[in-house]
Each structure stands twice: as structure tokens, then as C-alpha cells.
CSV table of N, CA and C in Angstrom, one decimal:
chain,number,residue,atom,x,y,z
A,17,UNK,N,134.0,-58.2,38.4
A,17,UNK,CA,134.1,-59.7,39.2
A,17,UNK,C,133.3,-60.6,38.2
A,18,UNK,N,133.9,-61.8,38.5
A,18,UNK,CA,133.3,-63.0,37.7
A,18,UNK,C,132.8,-63.9,39.0
A,19,UNK,N,131.5,-64.4,38.4
A,19,UNK,CA,131.0,-65.6,39.3
A,19,UNK,C,131.2,-66.9,38.5
A,20,UNK,N,131.2,-67.9,39.2
A,20,UNK,CA,131.3,-69.2,38.6
A,20,UNK,C,130.2,-70.1,39.4
A,21,UNK,N,129.2,-70.7,38.4
A,21,UNK,CA,128.2,-71.7,39.2
A,21,UNK,C,128.6,-72.9,38.6
A,22,UNK,N,128.8,-73.8,39.4
A,22,UNK,CA,129.3,-75.5,38.9
A,22,UNK,C,127.9,-76.2,39.1
A,23,UNK,N,127.7,-77.3,38.5
A,23,UNK,CA,126.5,-78.3,38.7
A,23,UNK,C,127.2,-79.6,37.9
A,24,UNK,N,126.4,-80.5,38.5
A,24,UNK,CA,126.6,-81.9,37.7
A,24,UNK,C,127.1,-83.1,38.7
A,25,UNK,N,127.6,-82.6,39.7
A,25,UNK,CA,128.2,-83.6,41.0
A,25,UNK,C,127.3,-84.3,41.5
A,26,UNK,N,127.8,-85.7,42.0
A,26,UNK,CA,126.8,-86.5,42.5
A,26,UNK,C,127.3,-87.7,43.2
A,27,UNK,N,126.7,-88.8,43.4
A,27,UNK,CA,127.0,-90.1,43.5
A,27,UNK,C,126.8,-91.0,42.5
A,28,UNK,N,127.9,-91.8,42.1
A,28,UNK,CA,127.8,-92.7,40.9
A,28,UNK,C,128.4,-93.9,41.4
A,29,UNK,N,128.1,-95.1,40.7
A,29,UNK,CA,128.8,-96.3,40.9
A,29,UNK,C,130.1,-96.5,40.0
A,30,UNK,N,130.9,-97.2,40.5
A,30,UNK,CA,132.1,-97.5,39.8
A,30,UNK,C,131.9,-97.9,38.4
A,31,UNK,N,132.6,-97.1,37.3
A,31,UNK,CA,132.3,-97.6,36.1
A,31,UNK,C,131.4,-96.6,35.5
A,32,UNK,N,130.9,-95.9,36.3
A,32,UNK,CA,129.7,-94.9,35.7
A,32,UNK,C,130.4,-93.5,35.2
A,33,UNK,N,129.4,-92.8,34.8
A,33,UNK,CA,129.8,-91.3,34.2
A,33,UNK,C,129.1,-90.4,34.8
A,34,UNK,N,129.6,-89.0,35.0
A,34,UNK,CA,129.2,-87.7,35.4
A,34,UNK,C,129.6,-86.7,34.3
A,35,UNK,N,129.0,-85.6,34.2
A,35,UNK,CA,129.3,-84.4,33.4
A,35,UNK,C,129.1,-83.2,34.3
A,36,UNK,N,130.2,-82.7,34.5
A,36,UNK,CA,130.3,-81.4,35.3
A,36,UNK,C,130.2,-80.1,34.4
A,37,UNK,N,129.4,-79.2,34.9
A,37,UNK,CA,129.5,-77.9,34.1
A,37,UNK,C,129.9,-76.9,35.2
A,38,UNK,N,130.4,-75.7,34.6
A,38,UNK,CA,130.5,-74.5,35.1
A,38,UNK,C,130.4,-73.4,34.5
A,39,UNK,N,129.5,-72.5,34.6
A,39,UNK,CA,129.2,-71.4,33.8
A,39,UNK,C,129.6,-70.1,34.5
A,40,UNK,N,130.3,-69.4,33.8
A,40,UNK,CA,130.8,-68.0,34.3
A,40,UNK,C,130.0,-66.9,33.7
A,41,UNK,N,129.8,-66.0,34.8
A,41,UNK,CA,129.2,-64.7,34.5
A,41,UNK,C,129.7,-63.5,35.2
A,42,UNK,N,129.3,-62.2,34.9
A,42,UNK,CA,129.8,-61.1,35.5
A,42,UNK,C,130.7,-60.4,34.4
A,43,UNK,N,131.6,-59.4,34.6
A,43,UNK,CA,132.2,-58.7,33.8
A,43,UNK,C,133.4,-59.5,33.2
A,44,UNK,N,133.1,-60.1,32.1
A,44,UNK,CA,134.1,-60.8,31.3
A,44,UNK,C,134.2,-60.4,30.0
A,45,UNK,N,135.5,-60.0,29.9
A,45,UNK,CA,136.1,-59.5,28.5
A,45,UNK,C,136.6,-60.8,27.5
A,46,UNK,N,137.2,-61.5,28.0
A,46,UNK,CA,137.8,-62.7,27.5
A,46,UNK,C,138.1,-63.7,28.6
A,47,UNK,N,138.0,-65.1,28.3
A,47,UNK,CA,138.5,-66.1,29.1
A,47,UNK,C,139.8,-66.7,28.5
A,48,UNK,N,140.7,-66.8,29.1
A,48,UNK,CA,142.0,-67.4,28.6
A,48,UNK,C,142.0,-68.7,28.7
A,49,UNK,N,142.0,-69.4,30.0
A,49,UNK,CA,142.1,-70.7,30.4
A,49,UNK,C,141.2,-71.1,31.2
A,50,UNK,N,140.5,-72.1,31.0
A,50,UNK,CA,139.6,-72.9,32.0
A,50,UNK,C,140.0,-74.1,32.0
A,51,UNK,N,139.3,-74.8,33.4
A,51,UNK,CA,139.8,-76.1,33.9
A,51,UNK,C,139.3,-76.5,34.9
A,52,UNK,N,139.7,-77.8,35.4
A,52,UNK,CA,138.9,-78.1,36.6
A,52,UNK,C,140.2,-79.0,37.5
A,53,UNK,N,140.2,-78.8,38.7
A,53,UNK,CA,140.9,-79.2,39.7
A,53,UNK,C,140.1,-80.1,40.8
A,54,UNK,N,140.7,-80.7,41.6
A,54,UNK,CA,140.0,-81.6,42.4
A,54,UNK,C,140.9,-81.8,43.7
A,55,UNK,N,140.0,-82.0,44.8
A,55,UNK,CA,140.6,-82.1,46.0
A,55,UNK,C,140.1,-83.2,47.0
A,56,UNK,N,140.6,-84.3,47.3
A,56,UNK,CA,140.1,-85.4,47.9
A,56,UNK,C,140.3,-85.2,49.5
A,57,UNK,N,139.6,-86.0,50.3
A,57,UNK,CA,140.0,-85.7,51.7
A,57,UNK,C,141.3,-85.9,52.3
A,58,UNK,N,141.8,-85.0,52.7
A,58,UNK,CA,143.2,-85.0,53.3
A,58,UNK,C,144.4,-85.0,52.4
A,59,UNK,N,144.0,-84.8,51.1
A,59,UNK,CA,145.1,-84.4,49.9
A,59,UNK,C,145.1,-82.9,49.6
A,60,UNK,N,146.0,-82.6,48.8
A,60,UNK,CA,146.1,-81.3,48.0
A,60,UNK,C,145.2,-81.3,47.2
A,61,UNK,N,145.0,-80.0,46.7
A,61,UNK,CA,144.1,-79.9,45.4
A,61,UNK,C,145.3,-80.0,44.2
A,62,UNK,N,144.5,-80.8,43.1
A,62,UNK,CA,145.3,-81.3,42.2
A,62,UNK,C,144.6,-80.8,40.8
A,63,UNK,N,145.5,-80.7,39.8
A,63,UNK,CA,144.6,-80.4,38.4
A,63,UNK,C,144.3,-81.5,37.9
A,64,UNK,N,143.0,-81.5,37.3
A,64,UNK,CA,142.5,-82.5,36.4
A,64,UNK,C,142.7,-82.4,35.0
A,65,UNK,N,142.3,-81.3,34.4
A,65,UNK,CA,142.3,-80.9,32.8
A,65,UNK,C,142.1,-79.3,32.9
A,66,UNK,N,142.7,-78.9,31.9
A,66,UNK,CA,142.5,-77.3,31.5
A,66,UNK,C,142.2,-77.3,29.8
A,67,UNK,N,141.8,-76.3,29.6
A,67,UNK,CA,141.4,-76.0,28.1
A,67,UNK,C,141.6,-74.6,27.7
A,68,UNK,N,142.5,-74.3,26.9
A,68,UNK,CA,142.8,-72.9,26.3
A,68,UNK,C,141.9,-72.3,25.5
A,69,UNK,N,142.0,-70.9,25.4
A,69,UNK,CA,140.7,-70.3,24.2
A,69,UNK,C,140.5,-70.9,22.8
A,70,UNK,N,141.7,-71.4,22.3
A,70,UNK,CA,141.7,-72.0,21.0
A,70,UNK,C,141.5,-73.4,21.1
A,71,UNK,N,141.2,-74.1,22.5
A,71,UNK,CA,140.8,-75.3,22.3
A,71,UNK,C,142.0,-76.4,22.6
A,72,UNK,N,143.1,-75.8,23.0
A,72,UNK,CA,144.3,-76.8,23.3
A,72,UNK,C,143.9,-77.4,24.9
A,73,UNK,N,144.2,-78.6,25.0
A,73,UNK,CA,143.7,-79.3,26.2
A,73,UNK,C,145.1,-79.9,26.9
A,74,UNK,N,145.0,-80.0,28.3
A,74,UNK,CA,145.8,-80.7,28.9
A,74,UNK,C,145.2,-81.6,30.0
A,75,UNK,N,145.7,-82.7,30.2
A,75,UNK,CA,144.8,-83.5,30.9
A,75,UNK,C,146.1,-84.4,32.1
A,76,UNK,N,145.9,-84.3,33.5
A,76,UNK,CA,146.4,-85.1,34.3
A,76,UNK,C,146.7,-86.6,33.8
A,77,UNK,N,147.3,-87.1,34.4
A,77,UNK,CA,147.7,-88.6,33.7
A,77,UNK,C,146.5,-89.4,34.4
A,78,UNK,N,146.0,-89.0,35.4
A,78,UNK,CA,144.9,-89.8,36.4
A,78,UNK,C,143.5,-89.6,35.2
A,79,UNK,N,143.6,-88.6,34.4
A,79,UNK,CA,142.3,-88.2,33.7
A,79,UNK,C,142.4,-88.7,32.3
A,80,UNK,N,143.4,-89.2,31.9
A,80,UNK,CA,143.9,-89.4,30.3
A,80,UNK,C,143.0,-90.5,30.0
A,81,UNK,N,142.4,-90.2,28.9
A,81,UNK,CA,141.5,-91.5,28.2
A,81,UNK,C,140.2,-91.9,28.8
A,82,UNK,N,140.0,-91.1,30.1
A,82,UNK,CA,138.5,-91.3,30.8
A,82,UNK,C,137.8,-89.9,30.8
A,83,UNK,N,138.6,-88.7,30.8
A,83,UNK,CA,137.9,-87.7,31.2
A,83,UNK,C,138.0,-86.7,29.8
A,84,UNK,N,137.0,-86.0,29.5
A,84,UNK,CA,137.3,-85.0,28.3
A,84,UNK,C,136.7,-83.4,28.8
A,85,UNK,N,137.6,-82.6,28.7
A,85,UNK,CA,137.0,-81.2,29.0
A,85,UNK,C,136.8,-80.5,27.6
A,86,UNK,N,135.8,-79.8,27.7
A,86,UNK,CA,135.4,-78.9,26.7
A,86,UNK,C,134.9,-77.7,27.0
A,87,UNK,N,134.7,-76.8,26.1
A,87,UNK,CA,134.2,-75.4,26.4
A,87,UNK,C,133.3,-74.9,25.5
A,88,UNK,N,132.3,-74.1,25.8
A,88,UNK,CA,131.5,-73.4,24.8
A,88,UNK,C,131.7,-71.7,25.2
A,89,UNK,N,132.4,-71.3,24.3
A,89,UNK,CA,132.7,-69.7,24.6
A,89,UNK,C,131.7,-68.8,24.5
A,90,UNK,N,130.5,-69.2,23.7
A,90,UNK,CA,129.6,-68.4,23.6
A,90,UNK,C,128.8,-68.3,25.0
A,91,UNK,N,128.9,-69.2,25.5
A,91,UNK,CA,128.0,-69.4,26.9
A,91,UNK,C,129.3,-69.4,28.1
A,92,UNK,N,130.4,-69.1,27.7
A,92,UNK,CA,131.5,-68.9,29.0
A,92,UNK,C,131.2,-70.1,29.8
A,93,UNK,N,131.2,-71.1,29.2
A,93,UNK,CA,130.8,-72.6,30.1
A,93,UNK,C,132.0,-73.5,29.7
A,94,UNK,N,132.4,-74.3,30.8
A,94,UNK,CA,133.3,-75.3,30.7
A,94,UNK,C,132.7,-76.7,31.1
A,95,UNK,N,133.0,-77.4,30.4
A,95,UNK,CA,132.6,-78.8,31.0
A,95,UNK,C,133.7,-79.9,31.2
A,96,UNK,N,133.3,-80.9,32.0
A,96,UNK,CA,134.0,-82.1,32.2
A,96,UNK,C,133.3,-83.6,32.1
A,97,UNK,N,133.6,-84.1,31.1
A,97,UNK,CA,132.8,-85.5,31.1
A,97,UNK,C,133.5,-86.7,31.5
A,98,UNK,N,133.0,-87.3,32.6
A,98,UNK,CA,134.0,-88.2,33.3
A,98,UNK,C,133.2,-89.5,33.1
A,99,UNK,N,134.0,-90.6,32.4
A,99,UNK,CA,133.7,-91.8,32.2
A,99,UNK,C,134.4,-92.8,32.8
A,100,UNK,N,134.0,-94.1,33.0
A,100,UNK,CA,134.7,-95.0,33.7
A,100,UNK,C,135.4,-94.5,35.3
A,101,UNK,N,134.3,-93.9,35.9
A,101,UNK,CA,134.8,-93.6,37.3
A,101,UNK,C,135.3,-94.4,38.0
A,102,UNK,N,136.2,-94.1,39.0
A,102,UNK,CA,136.8,-95.2,39.8
A,102,UNK,C,136.5,-94.4,41.4
A,103,UNK,N,136.6,-95.3,42.4
A,103,UNK,CA,136.5,-94.8,43.8
A,103,UNK,C,137.5,-93.6,44.1
A,104,UNK,N,138.7,-93.7,43.8
A,104,UNK,CA,139.8,-92.8,43.6
A,104,UNK,C,139.4,-91.3,43.0
A,105,UNK,N,138.6,-91.3,42.2
A,105,UNK,CA,138.0,-90.0,41.7
A,105,UNK,C,137.1,-89.2,42.9
A,106,UNK,N,136.8,-89.8,43.8
A,106,UNK,CA,136.0,-89.1,44.8
A,106,UNK,C,136.6,-87.8,45.4
A,107,UNK,N,136.1,-87.0,45.1
A,107,UNK,CA,136.8,-85.4,45.5
A,107,UNK,C,135.7,-84.4,45.1
A,108,UNK,N,135.9,-83.3,46.1
A,108,UNK,CA,135.3,-82.0,45.2
A,108,UNK,C,135.9,-81.4,44.3
A,109,UNK,N,135.1,-81.2,43.3
A,109,UNK,CA,135.8,-80.6,42.0
A,109,UNK,C,135.5,-79.2,41.7
A,110,UNK,N,136.4,-78.4,41.6
A,110,UNK,CA,136.6,-77.1,41.5
A,110,UNK,C,136.5,-76.4,40.1
A,111,UNK,N,135.8,-75.7,39.7
A,111,UNK,CA,136.2,-75.0,38.4
A,111,UNK,C,137.1,-73.9,38.9
A,112,UNK,N,137.9,-73.5,37.5
A,112,UNK,CA,139.0,-72.7,37.3
A,112,UNK,C,138.7,-72.0,36.2
A,113,UNK,N,138.9,-70.5,36.4
A,113,UNK,CA,138.7,-69.6,35.2
A,113,UNK,C,139.8,-68.6,35.1
A,114,UNK,N,140.4,-68.3,34.0
A,114,UNK,CA,141.5,-67.2,34.3
A,114,UNK,C,141.1,-66.2,33.1
A,115,UNK,N,140.8,-65.0,33.5
A,115,UNK,CA,140.5,-63.8,32.8
A,115,UNK,C,141.7,-62.8,32.9
A,116,UNK,N,141.4,-61.7,33.6
A,116,UNK,CA,142.3,-60.8,33.7
A,116,UNK,C,142.8,-61.3,35.2
A,117,UNK,N,142.1,-62.0,36.0
A,117,UNK,CA,142.5,-62.6,37.2
A,117,UNK,C,142.1,-64.2,37.3
A,118,UNK,N,142.5,-64.6,38.3
A,118,UNK,CA,141.9,-66.3,38.4
A,118,UNK,C,140.7,-66.3,39.4
A,119,UNK,N,139.6,-67.1,39.0
A,119,UNK,CA,138.4,-67.2,39.6
A,119,UNK,C,138.5,-68.9,39.8
A,120,UNK,N,137.8,-69.0,41.0
A,120,UNK,CA,137.3,-70.4,41.4
A,120,UNK,C,136.0,-70.5,41.6
A,121,UNK,N,135.3,-71.6,41.4
A,121,UNK,CA,134.2,-72.3,41.6
A,121,UNK,C,134.0,-72.4,43.2
A,122,UNK,N,132.8,-72.8,43.7
A,122,UNK,CA,132.6,-73.2,45.0
A,122,UNK,C,132.8,-74.7,45.4
A,123,UNK,N,133.0,-75.5,44.2
A,123,UNK,CA,133.1,-76.9,44.3
A,123,UNK,C,131.8,-77.7,44.3
A,124,UNK,N,131.8,-78.8,43.6
A,124,UNK,CA,130.9,-79.7,43.6
A,124,UNK,C,131.2,-81.2,44.0
A,125,UNK,N,130.6,-81.8,44.9
A,125,UNK,CA,130.9,-83.0,45.2
A,125,UNK,C,130.8,-84.3,44.3
A,126,UNK,N,131.9,-85.1,44.0
A,126,UNK,CA,131.6,-86.2,43.3
A,126,UNK,C,132.1,-87.4,44.0
A,127,UNK,N,131.2,-88.3,44.4
A,127,UNK,CA,131.5,-89.4,45.0
A,127,UNK,C,131.3,-90.8,44.1
A,128,UNK,N,132.2,-91.7,44.1
A,128,UNK,CA,132.2,-92.9,43.2
A,128,UNK,C,132.3,-94.1,44.3
A,129,UNK,N,131.2,-94.8,44.6
A,129,UNK,CA,130.9,-95.8,45.5
A,129,UNK,C,130.0,-96.7,45.1
A,130,UNK,N,130.1,-97.9,45.6
A,130,UNK,CA,128.9,-98.9,45.1
A,130,UNK,C,128.2,-98.9,46.5
């Protein structure tokens, strides 16, 4: 079993920055894909960014140029640096990890508002 603990969400003004972290623990042999999804009120969960084991990344169009995903394999941790935040980035952000099975974090609230 794998547990994911997220941190770093909060309230920020438009144009501000936040850094999300997600640490995986438990029975982990290898982590293939790590990523972040988000879900805004009344909307479906959507992909934000992913990063593979070798460091290859993918970003949703809404995240390109503003968000950066990274990972520390020694710590089984994935990060999401979010800059130039907009009100439309307001959502619950979920960490995603794919090992032998997919696992989800509990979610962390990000609110962008003045």
C-alpha cells in the first residue's frame, strides 16, 4: 500500500506563487509516473502536469509557461511550482502516483483571490 501526503496549498493573490509537494510512502518498488490533477467546484477533475521516471514532462495548456513539475526520486516526492496564478486556477489539487497501481492524494485547496 502507498500513502500520499500533500502540502503547500493555500490562499494567494492573483499573480502570486505557490509550491505544492506530495510525498509517497509505504511499499514502493518503483514509481513510474507522478503528476497533479485539479478539480474546481462544479467541474470534472482535469490533468495539470505529469512527470515520468526519466524526467519527461507533460503540461496541460492551462499550465504551460506558468507551472513547473519536478520530482525527487530519492524522496519519492513530486512538486508543482505554480507562478502567475489566476483566479481560474482555484481548485482542489490532487497528487497522482503510478507504481504497480494508481494512487491519489487527499487533495489540497488552492484559492487564488484578491
